Tab-separated table of C-alpha atoms in Angstrom:
chain	number	residue	atom	x	y	z
A	1	GLU	CA	155.110	125.477	72.584
A	2	LEU	CA	152.159	124.188	70.755
A	3	CYS	CA	150.430	121.295	71.601
A	4	GLN	CA	150.368	118.265	69.858
A	5	SER	CA	147.794	115.464	69.654
A	6	ALA	CA	148.251	113.279	67.326
A	7	ASP	CA	145.085	110.845	66.873
A	8	ILE	CA	143.339	108.477	64.133
A	9	ALA	CA	140.240	106.621	63.596
A	10	LEU	CA	139.051	103.617	61.480
A	11	ILE	CA	135.054	102.609	59.906
A	12	LYS	CA	135.187	99.350	58.595
A	13	MET	CA	131.932	98.453	56.712
A	14	GLY	CA	131.173	95.040	54.788
A	15	VAL	CA	128.968	94.410	52.483
A	16	PHE	CA	128.193	91.150	51.375
A	17	ASN	CA	128.224	89.813	47.401
A	18	ASP	CA	125.695	87.764	46.316
A	19	GLU	CA	127.389	86.734	43.448
A	20	ASN	CA	124.879	83.740	41.870
A	21	GLY	CA	121.448	86.027	42.742
A	22	ASP	CA	119.307	82.944	44.341
A	23	GLY	CA	119.150	85.729	47.109
A	24	CYS	CA	121.359	83.724	50.506
A	25	SER	CA	125.060	83.343	50.832
A	26	ASP	CA	126.863	80.037	49.583
A	27	ILE	CA	130.581	79.162	50.516
A	28	ASP	CA	132.868	81.234	48.612
A	29	GLU	CA	130.470	84.317	47.620
A	30	THR	CA	132.404	87.299	48.897
A	31	ILE	CA	132.536	90.238	51.764
A	32	SER	CA	133.848	93.135	49.887
A	33	TYR	CA	135.287	95.652	52.786
A	34	ALA	CA	135.758	99.370	52.388
A	35	PHE	CA	137.905	101.664	55.288
A	36	THR	CA	137.665	104.902	56.206
A	37	VAL	CA	140.516	106.667	57.650
A	38	ILE	CA	140.370	109.926	59.649
A	39	ASN	CA	142.952	111.936	61.346
A	40	THR	CA	141.299	112.789	64.362
A	41	GLY	CA	144.123	114.577	65.632
A	42	ASN	CA	145.904	118.050	64.983
A	43	VAL	CA	148.740	116.745	63.695
A	44	THR	CA	149.323	115.348	60.006
A	45	LEU	CA	149.765	112.021	60.160
A	46	THR	CA	151.814	109.983	57.704
A	47	ASP	CA	152.640	106.367	56.219
A	48	ILE	CA	148.929	105.422	57.549
A	49	MET	CA	148.649	101.904	56.569
A	50	VAL	CA	145.427	99.313	57.642
A	51	THR	CA	146.242	95.593	58.525
A	52	ASP	CA	143.346	93.011	59.493
A	53	PRO	CA	143.881	89.399	59.972
A	54	LEU	CA	140.937	88.333	58.183
A	55	VAL	CA	141.969	89.875	55.038
A	56	THR	CA	145.008	90.730	52.719
A	57	ILE	CA	143.966	94.684	52.493
A	58	SER	CA	144.972	96.825	49.182
A	59	GLY	CA	146.293	100.530	49.488
A	60	GLY	CA	148.281	102.867	51.279
A	61	PRO	CA	150.957	104.108	52.701
A	62	ILE	CA	148.466	107.480	52.313
A	63	THR	CA	148.965	111.170	54.990
A	64	LEU	CA	146.055	112.685	56.116
A	65	THR	CA	146.229	116.444	57.923
A	66	SER	CA	144.450	116.983	60.612
A	67	GLY	CA	141.032	116.785	60.234
A	68	GLU	CA	141.595	115.137	56.665
A	69	SER	CA	139.972	111.277	55.884
A	70	ASN	CA	139.794	108.549	53.234
A	71	THR	CA	137.045	105.939	52.141
A	72	GLY	CA	138.918	105.114	48.697
A	73	THR	CA	142.687	103.940	49.248
A	74	PHE	CA	141.813	100.849	51.216
A	75	THR	CA	139.832	98.190	50.381
A	76	ALA	CA	139.648	94.192	50.620
A	77	THR	CA	137.780	91.072	49.656
A	78	TYR	CA	136.431	87.827	51.881
A	79	SER	CA	135.888	84.454	50.765
A	80	ILE	CA	132.828	83.103	52.748
A	81	THR	CA	133.043	79.331	54.410
A	82	GLN	CA	131.175	77.003	55.588
A	83	THR	CA	132.265	77.763	59.261
A	84	ASP	CA	131.441	81.644	58.074
A	85	ILE	CA	127.575	80.711	57.205
A	86	ASP	CA	127.126	78.261	60.125
A	87	SER	CA	127.682	80.859	62.864
A	88	GLY	CA	125.382	82.892	60.747
A	89	GLY	CA	128.028	85.736	59.855
A	90	VAL	CA	131.850	87.231	59.985
A	91	ILE	CA	132.706	89.139	62.755
A	92	ASN	CA	136.262	90.915	62.883
A	93	GLN	CA	138.049	94.367	63.431
A	94	ALA	CA	141.278	95.849	61.474
A	95	THR	CA	143.929	98.114	62.638
A	96	VAL	CA	144.814	101.602	61.419
A	97	SER	CA	148.413	103.158	62.575
A	98	GLY	CA	150.359	106.057	61.154
A	99	LEU	CA	153.092	108.121	62.497
A	100	ASP	CA	153.077	111.834	63.793
A	101	TYR	CA	155.916	114.497	62.886
A	102	ASN	CA	157.939	112.933	65.726
A	103	SER	CA	157.491	109.393	64.179
A	104	ILE	CA	155.778	108.342	67.054
A	105	THR	CA	153.369	105.372	65.671
A	106	VAL	CA	149.460	106.184	66.720
A	107	SER	CA	146.907	103.734	65.743
A	108	ASP	CA	143.260	103.279	66.603
A	109	GLN	CA	140.957	99.487	65.845
A	110	SER	CA	138.225	100.104	63.362
A	111	ASP	CA	134.134	100.327	64.361
A	112	ASP	CA	131.766	99.433	61.958
A	113	ASN	CA	129.954	103.012	61.589
A	114	SER	CA	131.475	105.527	63.895
A	115	GLU	CA	134.588	107.482	64.421
A	116	PHE	CA	134.273	107.161	68.666
A	117	GLU	CA	134.458	103.539	68.788
A	118	ASN	CA	136.001	100.509	68.862
A	119	ASP	CA	133.361	97.558	68.415
A	120	PRO	CA	133.748	94.992	65.610
A	121	THR	CA	132.637	94.612	62.521
A	122	THR	CA	129.822	92.172	61.694
A	123	THR	CA	128.322	90.993	58.487
A	124	GLN	CA	125.134	89.155	58.595
A	125	LEU	CA	125.339	85.992	56.493
A	126	CYS	CA	121.687	84.729	55.101
A	127	GLN	CA	121.079	80.418	56.489
A	128	ASP	CA	118.607	78.505	55.075
A	129	PRO	CA	118.144	74.973	56.334
A	130	SER	CA	116.932	72.325	54.277
A	131	ILE	CA	117.407	68.553	54.130
A	132	ALA	CA	115.799	65.697	51.697
A	133	LEU	CA	115.171	62.278	51.839
A	134	ILE	CA	115.456	59.646	49.074
A	135	LYS	CA	114.011	55.601	50.130
A	136	VAL	CA	114.162	53.187	47.257
A	137	GLY	CA	112.698	49.437	48.146
A	138	THR	CA	114.026	46.434	46.370
A	139	PHE	CA	112.040	43.365	46.429
A	140	ILE	CA	114.089	40.291	47.752
A	141	ASP	CA	113.449	37.313	45.764
A	142	GLU	CA	115.224	34.358	48.240
A	143	ASP	CA	114.184	31.213	46.691
A	144	GLU	CA	114.507	32.595	43.405
A	145	ASP	CA	110.792	31.394	42.565
A	146	GLY	CA	110.010	34.518	40.415
A	147	CYS	CA	107.006	35.323	42.857
A	148	THR	CA	106.629	37.007	45.900
A	149	ASN	CA	106.005	34.692	48.899
A	150	VAL	CA	105.452	35.745	52.992
A	151	ASP	CA	108.295	36.204	54.916
A	152	GLU	CA	110.904	37.484	51.564
A	153	THR	CA	111.833	40.675	52.081
A	154	ILE	CA	112.001	43.900	50.762
A	155	ASN	CA	115.596	46.238	51.194
A	156	TYR	CA	114.963	49.601	51.804
A	157	ALA	CA	117.891	52.025	51.067
A	158	PHE	CA	118.101	55.575	52.207
A	159	THR	CA	119.830	58.768	51.063
A	160	VAL	CA	119.872	61.964	52.624
A	161	MET	CA	120.598	65.325	50.979
A	162	ASN	CA	121.818	68.217	52.892
A	163	THR	CA	119.915	70.989	50.078
A	164	GLY	CA	120.405	74.046	51.719
A	165	ASN	CA	123.342	75.959	53.020
A	166	VAL	CA	123.969	74.857	56.549
A	167	THR	CA	125.770	72.066	58.469
A	168	LEU	CA	122.701	69.889	59.846
A	169	THR	CA	123.477	67.454	62.625
A	170	GLY	CA	122.174	64.692	64.461
A	171	ILE	CA	120.502	63.962	60.935
A	172	MET	CA	118.024	60.474	61.898
A	173	VAL	CA	115.900	58.080	59.223
A	174	THR	CA	112.540	57.215	60.835
A	175	ASP	CA	109.961	55.226	59.355
A	176	PRO	CA	106.332	53.715	60.271
A	177	LEU	CA	106.970	50.439	58.455
A	178	VAL	CA	110.262	48.978	59.694
A	179	THR	CA	113.219	50.115	61.951
A	180	VAL	CA	115.672	51.941	60.626
A	181	SER	CA	119.827	51.358	61.549
A	182	GLY	CA	121.856	53.839	61.007
A	183	GLY	CA	122.850	57.343	62.105
A	184	PRO	CA	122.855	59.888	63.392
A	185	ILE	CA	125.091	61.488	61.171
A	186	ALA	CA	126.366	65.403	60.220
A	187	LEU	CA	126.181	66.451	56.651
A	188	ALA	CA	127.827	70.178	55.262
A	189	SER	CA	125.935	71.685	52.521
A	190	GLY	CA	125.878	69.855	49.311
A	191	ASP	CA	127.275	66.477	50.904
A	192	SER	CA	124.616	63.626	50.608
A	193	ASP	CA	125.003	59.842	52.539
A	194	ALA	CA	123.209	56.350	50.549
A	195	ILE	CA	124.775	53.994	52.988
A	196	SER	CA	124.421	55.221	56.809
A	197	PHE	CA	120.727	54.130	56.963
A	198	THR	CA	119.079	50.932	55.594
A	199	ALA	CA	116.186	48.748	57.041
A	200	THR	CA	114.570	45.243	55.786
A	201	TYR	CA	110.931	44.618	55.991
A	202	SER	CA	109.286	40.909	56.105
A	203	ILE	CA	106.067	40.770	53.655
A	204	THR	CA	103.080	39.604	54.831
A	205	GLN	CA	100.019	37.947	53.416
A	206	ALA	CA	98.105	41.401	53.116
A	207	ASN	CA	100.662	43.279	51.105
A	208	ILE	CA	101.124	40.022	48.435
A	209	ASP	CA	96.991	40.242	48.602
A	210	ALA	CA	97.435	44.302	48.088
A	211	GLY	CA	100.018	43.785	45.142
A	212	GLU	CA	102.229	46.399	46.715
A	213	VAL	CA	103.913	47.837	49.678
A	214	ILE	CA	103.666	52.069	50.301
A	215	ASN	CA	105.435	54.006	52.790
A	216	GLN	CA	107.061	56.642	53.265
A	217	ALA	CA	110.468	58.052	55.793
């Protein structure tokens, strides 16, 4: 009788692809996954396949003799979501399985860099939070006399834009000149809001004497 010890290991590595070359992660850019399968036992393994709850894996099945490894057969690509960017990375784990000479299944969960461990693979994603505000003031000639009078008003409209790549929450607009109504709001990357925040200012004699109202929110 000869001892048989079937064993297998899987290493999964993820590489972020900056398709638009802007130096940071964006929705629908991708992560390429490469899988290394190693026969760590002393018997030949057949029908070896890799499965992953995150992606559809191409390649296989393969056969590996004792001590043999394969790094080119199994591949996968994942499209990044807004949730992934907000989380700062993508974490997950794949599984490899095969059959020994007696058709008994042997399997292993992947590790990120070692055949002796089973840690999930983490692919870090760049986060670049940024926000912009446009404030437009419109003079309201209430008495329609064609000129400015004390206590006539300026209506202010505010457009908030999420110019970064992460979701922003608790967004508020403040202004030393007026009380701004509206908010807080949340904006996903690339979204804008032009209706939530408004304000009205009553014109003073000093404003008319100055010929304008200047301020910043």
